[in-house]
Amino acid sequence: MARKRQKLGEILQSWGIIDENALAQGLEYGMQNGKRIGEALVELELCKMDDVMKALATQLGLEFVDIERDPPPKDALQLIPPDLIRKHLVLPVAEEGDRLKVIITDPLDLDTFDLLKFRLGKELVPMLAPADKVKAYIDEFLSKMTDDLSQTMASIDRASIDLEDELEKKEKLDAKDEDGDAPIIRLVNHIIGEAVRARASDIHIEPMGDRVRVRYRIDGVCHVRDDVPKNIQAAVMTRFKIISGMDIAEKRVPQDGRIKMKFSGKQIDFRVSACPAYHGESTVLRILRPESASVGISALGFAEDNYEMFQRIIRRPNGIFLVTGPTGSGKTTTLYSALQELNRPDKKIITAEDPVEYNFPGMNQCQVREDIGLSFARILRAMLRQAPNIILVGEIRDREVGDVAIQAALTGHLVFSTLHTNDAPSAITRLIDMGIKPFLVASSIQAIMAQRLIRVICKECKEEDPAPDKFKLKLLGITPEELVGATLCRGRGCQRCGGSGYHGRLGIFEMLQMNNELRELAFNRSPSTQLRKAAINSGMRTLREDGKLKVLHGVTTAEEVLRVAQAEGVVTEVDDD
């Protein structure tokens, strides 16, 4: 019988480095922040990184190397190309036939280990050392080896990972050779850089009859920037096409491209779309920030009861969980947050997306490519042969995709997907209208959540609203009794929020959890109005009611909730009064 491997925390505790309280504190901190126990203990300053690495080496049966006391031979650095040493923080120690002893910093990074084995063509014998000491050794000695080669490799590495540097170099060359083009390059770089600094989610370059309008979408609202002169429209559009990899000669059909740039040390991707319009090609850049899809479930804006319900739903073993709402309502962010919560070594997660906007380690993400016949339905069928636990379908667009998703849910898979409907109950009738059989819809769906994004009052200029608009409060359904003890707030406008009074966004949610009554109504093809009434009677809080709670808590304003949530039903009630 195999001996059970001792846990890292237990090893450190047995050595007397930490006590039971420190171990509990590290475990709690690690769970809250998604950290390994070793990282958590070091960040809390409960032990040193050397101690963690020694314990990890003991746990895995590897050799620990104290680089300061017993450094590897400098000649051994020639055994691995400098680019691999710098990129993956590995140090070659000695070569023994077809075996190579290497110092690594993360024994759990199996992808990097397999990559090194493939690139080097040798069997690797890993040894452990702390990352900071490995990096210090590399910085000290690698730079002394063959200066010309090091400089060449460094320039290649920088050029491959940092497009911004490449653009700057090209700008300088163009400024020398073609003075007319350099201002265009600077203008395009300025537009992109300014949008990133302003927290914009989209850049809109829109040709008009006498000018080219530039707008930034910030917190879901478009703001007009300075216009670009009409006489440089073609040059600006061509520049955007060049850096996004589009065909500059094709102006008759829509095109898509991508840009990768670094800003303040962070890699940011831009999804670019060019579409022919009356006055020229309209170009939109969607700014994809990795941190925007990694906010965590607790930061999405759930009320406590909805948060608990959401956590229960995403941990079910099978069924379909749908998130609905218009484009830009945060559906993708919500689903990614759920997947990251569930992304554990014992779960296999596969996604089918069009396009793959963010890449996450531990998930198998598939890109839909209709041009070669790789559709949602085809990927889904292939997924089911991969034995996944959790499946994400970017969007249920037609009956074929819906049928496969439902079959996956009924055969023991948890399926996440999105649908374009205005509210949660309408998703049921939408699926049935696609041609999916009502009994399949009723039996497979576990829950449906509609959501919108509302702007949050800026914390820097937040103040009590002395005279809130009573008509808008009435439209939102806020009664005088509910105003007793509540403090309504507004944003005065400051430099941080650009004078808008808002900074950042949160979600408002409408959570419909299926029960026997709703399943019966779905089976009988009941209209969405009847489904909605039954859902509300069973405890569903509507988008407007969830927004109303955030207004009463001083998080946002009634105007903002009414901007994104329908008020027709409330207007009727007001008129009846």
Coordinates of C-alpha atoms in Angstrom, one line a residue, residues 13-356:
Q13 CA 4.8 22.3 11.5
S14 CA 6.8 19.1 12.3
W15 CA 10.0 21.1 11.8
G16 CA 8.8 23.7 14.4
I17 CA 8.9 26.5 11.8
I18 CA 5.1 27.3 12.2
D19 CA 2.6 26.3 14.8
E20 CA -1.0 25.2 14.5
N21 CA -2.4 28.7 14.6
A22 CA -0.1 29.9 11.9
L23 CA -1.0 26.9 9.7
A24 CA -4.8 27.7 10.1
Q25 CA -4.2 31.3 9.3
G26 CA -2.2 30.4 6.2
L27 CA -4.9 28.0 5.0
E28 CA -7.6 30.6 5.5
Y29 CA -5.6 33.3 3.7
G30 CA -4.8 30.9 0.8
M31 CA -8.5 30.0 0.3
Q32 CA -9.6 33.6 0.3
N33 CA -7.0 34.8 -2.1
G34 CA -6.5 31.7 -4.3
K35 CA -2.9 31.1 -3.0
R36 CA -1.0 27.9 -2.3
I37 CA -0.3 27.3 1.3
G38 CA 3.4 28.1 0.9
E39 CA 2.7 31.4 -0.9
A40 CA 0.2 32.3 1.8
L41 CA 2.6 31.6 4.7
V42 CA 5.4 33.7 3.0
E43 CA 3.0 36.6 2.2
L44 CA 1.8 36.6 5.8
E45 CA 5.5 36.6 6.9
L46 CA 4.9 33.4 9.0
C47 CA 7.9 31.7 7.4
K48 CA 10.6 32.2 4.8
M49 CA 10.6 31.1 1.2
D50 CA 13.7 29.0 1.8
D51 CA 11.8 27.0 4.4
V52 CA 8.8 26.5 2.1
M53 CA 11.1 25.3 -0.8
K54 CA 12.9 22.9 1.6
A55 CA 9.6 21.5 2.8
L56 CA 8.4 21.2 -0.8
A57 CA 11.5 19.3 -1.8
T58 CA 11.0 16.9 1.2
Q59 CA 7.4 16.4 0.2
L60 CA 8.2 15.6 -3.4
G61 CA 11.4 13.7 -2.7
L62 CA 13.6 16.2 -4.6
E63 CA 17.0 17.8 -3.8
F64 CA 17.0 21.3 -2.4
V65 CA 19.9 23.6 -3.6
D66 CA 21.2 26.6 -1.6
I67 CA 22.5 28.6 -4.5
E68 CA 24.3 31.1 -2.3
R69 CA 26.3 28.4 -0.5
D70 CA 26.6 25.8 -3.4
P71 CA 26.1 27.6 -6.7
P72 CA 25.9 25.6 -10.0
P73 CA 29.0 25.7 -12.3
K74 CA 29.0 28.8 -14.5
D75 CA 30.0 26.6 -17.5
A76 CA 26.8 24.7 -17.1
L77 CA 24.8 27.7 -18.2
Q78 CA 25.8 26.8 -21.8
L79 CA 23.7 23.6 -21.6
I80 CA 20.4 25.5 -22.0
P81 CA 19.7 28.4 -24.4
P82 CA 19.7 31.8 -22.6
D83 CA 16.1 32.6 -23.7
L84 CA 14.8 29.5 -21.9
I85 CA 16.9 30.2 -18.8
R86 CA 15.5 33.7 -18.5
K87 CA 12.0 33.0 -19.5
H88 CA 11.4 29.9 -17.3
L89 CA 13.9 30.6 -14.4
V90 CA 15.8 27.3 -14.8
L91 CA 19.4 26.7 -14.1
P92 CA 21.3 23.7 -15.7
V93 CA 23.7 22.0 -13.2
A94 CA 25.2 19.0 -14.9
E95 CA 24.8 16.7 -17.9
E96 CA 24.9 13.0 -17.4
G97 CA 24.4 11.2 -20.7
D98 CA 20.8 11.8 -21.8
R99 CA 19.9 13.2 -18.4
L100 CA 20.2 16.8 -17.4
K101 CA 20.1 18.0 -13.8
V102 CA 18.3 21.4 -13.6
I103 CA 17.3 23.7 -10.8
I104 CA 13.6 24.8 -11.1
T105 CA 11.5 27.1 -8.9
D106 CA 8.0 25.5 -9.3
P107 CA 7.7 21.7 -9.3
L108 CA 4.0 21.9 -9.9
D109 CA 4.3 23.7 -13.2
L110 CA 4.2 20.6 -15.3
D111 CA 3.5 22.4 -18.5
T112 CA 6.8 24.3 -18.4
F113 CA 8.6 21.0 -17.3
D114 CA 7.2 19.2 -20.4
L115 CA 8.1 22.1 -22.6
L116 CA 11.7 22.0 -21.5
K117 CA 12.0 18.3 -22.0
F118 CA 10.7 18.7 -25.5
R119 CA 12.9 21.6 -26.4
L120 CA 16.1 20.1 -24.9
G121 CA 15.4 16.5 -25.9
K122 CA 16.7 15.2 -22.6
E123 CA 15.3 13.5 -19.4
L124 CA 15.3 16.2 -16.7
V125 CA 16.3 15.6 -13.1
P126 CA 14.7 18.5 -11.2
M127 CA 16.2 20.2 -8.1
L128 CA 14.5 23.0 -6.2
A129 CA 15.6 26.5 -5.2
P130 CA 13.8 29.8 -4.4
A131 CA 12.8 31.9 -7.5
D132 CA 14.4 35.1 -6.2
K133 CA 17.8 33.4 -5.7
V134 CA 17.7 31.7 -9.1
K135 CA 16.8 35.1 -10.8
A136 CA 19.7 36.8 -9.0
Y137 CA 22.1 34.1 -10.2
I138 CA 20.9 34.4 -13.7
D139 CA 21.1 38.2 -13.7
E140 CA 24.7 38.1 -12.3
F141 CA 26.3 35.5 -14.5
L142 CA 24.2 35.0 -17.7
S143 CA 24.9 38.6 -18.8
K144 CA 28.7 37.8 -18.8
M145 CA 28.3 35.0 -21.3
T146 CA 28.8 36.0 -25.0
D147 CA 27.6 39.5 -24.9
D148 CA 26.7 39.6 -28.5
L149 CA 24.5 36.5 -28.3
S150 CA 22.8 37.7 -25.1
Q151 CA 22.0 41.1 -26.6
T152 CA 20.6 39.4 -29.7
M153 CA 18.4 37.0 -27.7
A154 CA 17.2 39.8 -25.5
S155 CA 16.2 42.0 -28.4
I156 CA 14.3 39.0 -30.0
D157 CA 12.6 38.3 -26.7
R158 CA 11.5 41.9 -26.3
A159 CA 10.3 42.1 -29.8
S160 CA 8.2 39.0 -29.5
I161 CA 6.5 39.8 -26.2
D162 CA 6.2 43.6 -26.4
L163 CA 4.5 45.1 -29.5
E164 CA 4.5 48.5 -27.9
D165 CA 8.3 48.6 -28.0
E166 CA 8.2 47.4 -31.6
L167 CA 5.8 50.2 -32.5
E168 CA 8.0 52.8 -30.9
K169 CA 11.1 51.5 -32.8
K170 CA 9.1 51.5 -36.0
E171 CA 7.9 55.0 -35.3
K172 CA 11.5 56.3 -34.9
L173 CA 12.5 54.6 -38.2
D174 CA 9.5 56.0 -40.0
A175 CA 10.2 59.4 -38.6
K176 CA 13.6 59.3 -40.2
D177 CA 12.5 57.8 -43.5
E178 CA 9.0 59.1 -44.0
D179 CA 8.2 62.1 -41.9
G180 CA 4.6 62.1 -43.2
D181 CA 3.8 58.7 -41.6
A182 CA 5.3 59.3 -38.1
P183 CA 2.5 61.6 -36.8
I184 CA -0.1 59.0 -37.8
I185 CA 1.7 56.4 -35.8
R186 CA 1.9 58.7 -32.8
L187 CA -1.8 59.6 -33.1
V188 CA -2.9 55.9 -33.1
N189 CA -0.6 55.1 -30.2
H190 CA -1.9 58.1 -28.3
I191 CA -5.6 57.1 -28.9
I192 CA -4.9 53.6 -27.7
G193 CA -2.8 54.6 -24.7
E194 CA -5.3 57.3 -23.6
A195 CA -8.2 54.8 -23.8
V196 CA -6.4 52.3 -21.6
R197 CA -5.5 54.9 -19.0
A198 CA -9.1 56.1 -19.0
R199 CA -10.4 52.6 -18.2
A200 CA -12.3 52.4 -21.5
S201 CA -13.7 49.1 -22.6
D202 CA -14.0 50.0 -26.3
I203 CA -12.5 52.6 -28.7
H204 CA -14.9 53.6 -31.5
I205 CA -13.3 55.2 -34.7
E206 CA -16.3 56.4 -36.7
P207 CA -16.0 58.2 -40.1
M208 CA -18.5 61.0 -40.6
G209 CA -19.1 63.2 -43.6
D210 CA -16.7 66.0 -42.5
R211 CA -14.7 64.4 -39.7
V212 CA -13.7 61.1 -38.0
R213 CA -15.3 60.8 -34.6
V214 CA -13.4 59.1 -31.8
R215 CA -15.4 57.8 -28.8
Y216 CA -14.4 55.8 -25.7
R217 CA -16.8 53.6 -23.9
I218 CA -16.2 54.1 -20.1
D219 CA -18.3 52.2 -17.6
G220 CA -20.8 51.3 -20.3
V221 CA -21.3 54.9 -21.6
C222 CA -19.8 56.4 -24.7
H223 CA -17.8 59.6 -24.3
V224 CA -16.8 61.7 -27.4
R225 CA -13.1 62.5 -27.7
D226 CA -11.5 65.0 -30.1
D227 CA -12.3 64.4 -33.8
V228 CA -9.7 63.3 -36.2
P229 CA -9.3 65.4 -39.4
K230 CA -11.1 63.9 -42.4
N231 CA -8.0 64.2 -44.6
I232 CA -6.0 61.6 -42.6
Q233 CA -8.9 59.2 -42.2
A234 CA -7.4 56.7 -44.7
A235 CA -4.0 56.8 -43.0
V236 CA -5.4 56.2 -39.5
M237 CA -7.6 53.3 -40.7
T238 CA -4.7 51.8 -42.5
R239 CA -2.5 52.0 -39.4
F240 CA -5.1 50.2 -37.3
K241 CA -5.3 47.5 -39.9
I242 CA -1.5 47.0 -40.1
I243 CA -1.0 46.6 -36.3
S244 CA -4.1 44.3 -36.0
G245 CA -3.0 42.0 -38.9
M246 CA -5.9 42.9 -41.3
D247 CA -5.7 43.1 -45.1
I248 CA -5.2 46.8 -45.8
A249 CA -6.3 46.4 -49.4
E250 CA -9.7 45.0 -48.5
K251 CA -12.3 47.6 -47.7
R252 CA -15.5 46.0 -49.0
V253 CA -16.2 43.3 -46.4
P254 CA -15.9 43.3 -42.5
Q255 CA -12.6 42.1 -41.0
D256 CA -11.5 41.1 -37.6
G257 CA -8.0 41.3 -36.0
R258 CA -6.1 41.4 -32.7
I259 CA -3.5 43.6 -31.2
K260 CA -1.2 42.7 -28.2
M261 CA 0.5 45.5 -26.3
K262 CA 2.1 46.1 -22.9
F263 CA 1.0 49.0 -20.7
S264 CA 2.6 49.6 -17.3
G265 CA 4.0 46.1 -17.4
K266 CA 0.6 44.4 -18.1
Q267 CA -0.2 42.6 -21.3
I268 CA -3.4 43.9 -22.8
D269 CA -5.2 42.4 -25.9
F270 CA -7.4 44.4 -28.3
R271 CA -10.0 42.7 -30.4
V272 CA -10.4 44.8 -33.5
S273 CA -13.4 44.9 -35.9
A274 CA -13.6 46.9 -39.1
C275 CA -16.9 47.3 -40.9
P276 CA -17.6 49.1 -44.1
A277 CA -19.9 52.1 -43.6
Y278 CA -21.3 55.0 -45.8
H279 CA -18.4 57.4 -45.1
G280 CA -15.6 54.8 -44.7
E281 CA -14.7 51.8 -42.5
S282 CA -15.9 52.1 -38.9
T283 CA -13.4 50.5 -36.6
V284 CA -14.0 49.3 -33.0
L285 CA -11.3 48.1 -30.6
R286 CA -12.5 46.0 -27.7
I287 CA -10.0 46.3 -24.8
L288 CA -9.5 42.9 -23.1
R289 CA -7.9 43.3 -19.7
P290 CA -7.1 40.0 -18.0
E291 CA -8.0 41.4 -14.5
S292 CA -11.5 42.4 -15.7
A293 CA -12.4 38.7 -16.1
S294 CA -10.8 37.7 -12.8
V295 CA -12.7 39.9 -10.4
G296 CA -14.1 37.0 -8.4
I297 CA -17.8 36.1 -7.6
S298 CA -17.9 38.2 -4.4
A299 CA -17.0 41.4 -6.4
L300 CA -19.7 41.0 -9.0
G301 CA -22.3 42.8 -6.9
F302 CA -24.5 40.0 -5.6
A303 CA -26.9 40.6 -2.7
E304 CA -26.2 38.0 0.1
D305 CA -29.2 35.8 -0.8
N306 CA -28.4 35.8 -4.5
Y307 CA -24.7 35.1 -3.7
E308 CA -25.6 32.0 -1.7
M309 CA -28.0 30.8 -4.4
F310 CA -25.4 31.4 -7.1
Q311 CA -22.8 29.4 -5.1
R312 CA -25.2 26.5 -4.7
I313 CA -26.2 26.4 -8.4
I314 CA -22.6 26.4 -9.8
R315 CA -21.7 23.5 -7.5
R316 CA -24.4 21.2 -8.8
P317 CA -23.2 18.0 -10.6
N318 CA -25.3 18.5 -13.7
G319 CA -27.9 20.6 -15.5
I320 CA -27.8 23.9 -17.4
F321 CA -27.1 27.3 -15.9
L322 CA -28.0 30.1 -18.3
V323 CA -26.9 33.8 -18.0
T324 CA -29.0 36.2 -20.1
G325 CA -28.7 39.8 -21.1
P326 CA -27.7 42.1 -24.0
T327 CA -24.2 42.6 -25.3
G328 CA -22.0 44.2 -22.8
S329 CA -24.0 43.2 -19.7
G330 CA -21.1 41.3 -18.2
K331 CA -22.3 37.7 -19.0
T332 CA -18.8 36.5 -19.9
T333 CA -17.2 37.9 -16.8
T334 CA -19.8 36.3 -14.6
L335 CA -19.3 32.8 -16.2
Y336 CA -15.5 33.1 -16.1
S337 CA -15.7 34.0 -12.4
A338 CA -17.8 30.9 -11.8
L339 CA -15.4 28.7 -13.8
Q340 CA -12.4 30.1 -11.9
E341 CA -14.1 29.3 -8.6
L342 CA -14.6 25.7 -9.9
N343 CA -11.2 25.4 -11.6
R344 CA -9.5 22.7 -9.5
P345 CA -7.2 19.8 -10.4
D346 CA -10.1 17.3 -9.8
K347 CA -12.4 19.0 -12.4
K348 CA -12.0 19.0 -16.1
I349 CA -13.4 22.2 -17.7
I350 CA -13.8 22.6 -21.5
T351 CA -15.1 25.8 -23.2
A352 CA -16.4 26.5 -26.7
E353 CA -16.1 30.3 -27.3
D354 CA -16.4 32.7 -30.3
P355 CA -13.9 34.2 -29.8
V356 CA -11.7 33.1 -26.9

